[in-house]
Amino acid sequence: MPVNAAFAGREYPPAGPFQVTRAEIVAFADAIGATSPAHREPAAAQVLGHADVVAPPTFAVRLAQRCEAALIEDPDAGIDFSRVVHGQEGFVHHRPIVAGDTLTGILHVDTMREAGGHGMVSTRVELTDAHNQPVTTVTSTIVVRGEG
């Protein structure tokens, strides 16, 4: 089943709120090998001007993927996750993510099309804080491999 091009342009309702904890930031930093003390020690983060431990820049992908699940899990979208290959990920940080943040994400389906027998899906997740201020924009492209 090809991806459903009619999904292009969709905006999903807000997902979350997501409570960002120190433990999540430390675990993510450990998983990716980020060694900065600012990812683990509040005092080190405060020296850099942050209220608490600061997340590595790619931490936002954890939240974006939770938002993207609404699209991936919709059977009408035509995305067979067993055939998905990651294409590209991008981040625009409006400010760092820190422990104690409460974030919400809105998923936008920017493009959804067929190309060369494969589905191409590009999304954008806008993460905002509890005051509805922008925190991070995460863009993603996945390829849904064709069956041929």
Coordinates of C-alpha atoms in Angstrom, one line a residue:
M1 CA 0.0 0.0 0.0
P2 CA 1.5 3.4 -1.0
V3 CA 1.6 6.3 1.5
N4 CA -1.5 8.4 1.5
A5 CA -0.5 11.7 -0.2
A6 CA -3.7 13.3 1.1
F7 CA -2.1 13.5 4.5
A8 CA 0.3 16.2 3.3
G9 CA -0.6 19.5 5.0
R10 CA -2.2 17.9 8.0
E11 CA -1.6 19.3 11.5
Y12 CA -2.3 17.1 14.5
P13 CA -3.6 18.2 17.8
P14 CA -1.0 19.0 20.5
A15 CA 0.7 16.0 22.1
G16 CA 1.9 16.0 25.6
P17 CA 2.5 17.6 27.9
F18 CA 5.9 16.0 28.3
Q19 CA 7.7 16.5 31.6
V20 CA 11.5 16.7 31.1
T21 CA 13.4 15.2 34.0
R22 CA 17.0 15.1 35.0
A23 CA 17.0 11.3 34.9
E24 CA 15.8 11.4 31.2
I25 CA 18.5 13.9 30.2
V26 CA 21.2 11.9 32.0
A27 CA 20.0 8.6 30.4
F28 CA 19.9 10.2 27.0
A29 CA 23.4 11.7 27.4
D30 CA 24.7 8.3 28.5
A31 CA 23.1 6.6 25.5
I32 CA 24.7 8.9 23.0
G33 CA 28.0 9.3 24.7
A34 CA 27.6 13.0 25.5
T35 CA 30.2 13.8 28.2
S36 CA 29.5 17.4 29.2
P37 CA 28.9 17.8 33.0
A38 CA 26.1 20.2 32.1
H39 CA 24.0 17.1 31.1
R40 CA 24.4 15.6 34.5
E41 CA 25.2 18.2 37.2
P42 CA 22.9 21.2 37.9
A43 CA 25.8 23.3 39.1
A44 CA 27.7 22.8 35.9
A45 CA 24.6 23.7 33.9
Q46 CA 24.0 26.8 36.0
V47 CA 27.6 28.0 35.3
L48 CA 26.5 28.0 31.7
G49 CA 23.3 30.0 32.5
H50 CA 20.8 27.2 32.6
A51 CA 18.3 26.6 35.5
D52 CA 19.0 22.9 35.6
V53 CA 20.8 20.2 33.6
V54 CA 20.6 20.9 29.9
A55 CA 19.7 18.2 27.4
P56 CA 22.0 17.3 24.5
P57 CA 20.7 19.0 21.3
T58 CA 19.4 15.8 19.8
F59 CA 17.2 15.0 22.9
A60 CA 14.3 16.7 21.2
V61 CA 14.0 13.7 18.9
R62 CA 12.6 11.6 21.8
L63 CA 9.6 14.0 22.1
A64 CA 9.2 14.5 18.4
Q65 CA 8.9 10.8 17.8
R66 CA 6.1 10.6 20.4
C67 CA 4.3 13.2 18.4
E68 CA 5.0 11.5 15.1
A69 CA 3.4 8.3 16.4
A70 CA 0.0 9.7 15.6
L71 CA 0.8 9.6 11.9
I72 CA 2.8 6.4 11.9
E73 CA 0.1 4.5 13.7
D74 CA -2.8 5.7 11.6
P75 CA -3.6 2.9 9.2
D76 CA -5.1 5.3 6.7
A77 CA -1.6 7.0 6.3
G78 CA -0.3 3.9 4.5
I79 CA 3.0 3.8 6.5
D80 CA 4.2 0.2 7.0
F81 CA 6.7 0.8 9.8
S82 CA 8.5 -2.5 9.1
R83 CA 9.6 -0.9 5.8
V84 CA 10.7 2.5 7.2
V85 CA 14.2 3.7 6.8
H86 CA 15.3 6.9 8.5
G87 CA 16.2 9.6 5.9
Q88 CA 17.0 12.8 7.6
E89 CA 16.6 14.6 10.9
G90 CA 17.1 18.3 11.6
F91 CA 16.8 20.6 14.6
V92 CA 16.3 24.4 15.1
H93 CA 16.7 25.2 18.7
H94 CA 15.0 28.4 19.9
R95 CA 16.4 27.7 23.3
P96 CA 17.9 24.7 25.1
I97 CA 15.7 22.0 26.7
V98 CA 16.4 21.8 30.4
A99 CA 15.2 19.5 33.3
G100 CA 11.9 20.9 34.6
D101 CA 10.6 21.9 31.2
T102 CA 7.0 21.0 30.4
L103 CA 6.8 20.7 26.6
T104 CA 4.0 20.2 24.1
G105 CA 4.4 19.2 20.5
I106 CA 2.4 19.8 17.4
L107 CA 3.0 17.5 14.4
H108 CA 2.8 18.9 10.9
V109 CA 2.9 16.6 7.9
D110 CA 4.8 18.8 5.4
T111 CA 5.0 16.3 2.5
M112 CA 3.8 12.8 1.8
R113 CA 4.5 11.4 -1.7
E114 CA 5.7 8.5 -3.8
A115 CA 9.1 8.7 -5.5
G116 CA 10.8 5.9 -7.3
G117 CA 8.5 3.3 -5.9
H118 CA 9.1 4.4 -2.3
G119 CA 7.0 6.6 0.1
M120 CA 8.6 9.8 1.2
V121 CA 7.3 11.4 4.4
S122 CA 8.5 14.7 5.8
T123 CA 7.3 16.0 9.1
R124 CA 7.9 18.9 11.4
V125 CA 7.2 19.0 15.1
E126 CA 7.0 22.3 16.9
L127 CA 7.9 21.9 20.6
T128 CA 6.7 24.7 22.9
D129 CA 7.0 25.3 26.6
A130 CA 4.3 25.8 29.2
H131 CA 4.0 29.4 28.2
N132 CA 3.5 28.4 24.5
Q133 CA 7.0 29.8 23.6
P134 CA 9.0 28.0 20.9
V135 CA 11.7 25.6 22.2
T136 CA 12.7 23.4 19.3
T137 CA 11.6 22.7 15.7
V138 CA 12.3 19.1 14.7
T139 CA 12.2 18.1 11.0
S140 CA 12.3 14.5 9.9
T141 CA 12.1 12.6 6.6
I142 CA 11.5 8.9 6.5
V143 CA 11.5 6.6 3.5
V144 CA 8.9 3.8 3.3
R145 CA 10.6 1.2 1.1
G146 CA 8.5 0.0 -1.8
E147 CA 7.8 -3.7 -2.2
G148 CA 9.5 -4.1 -5.6

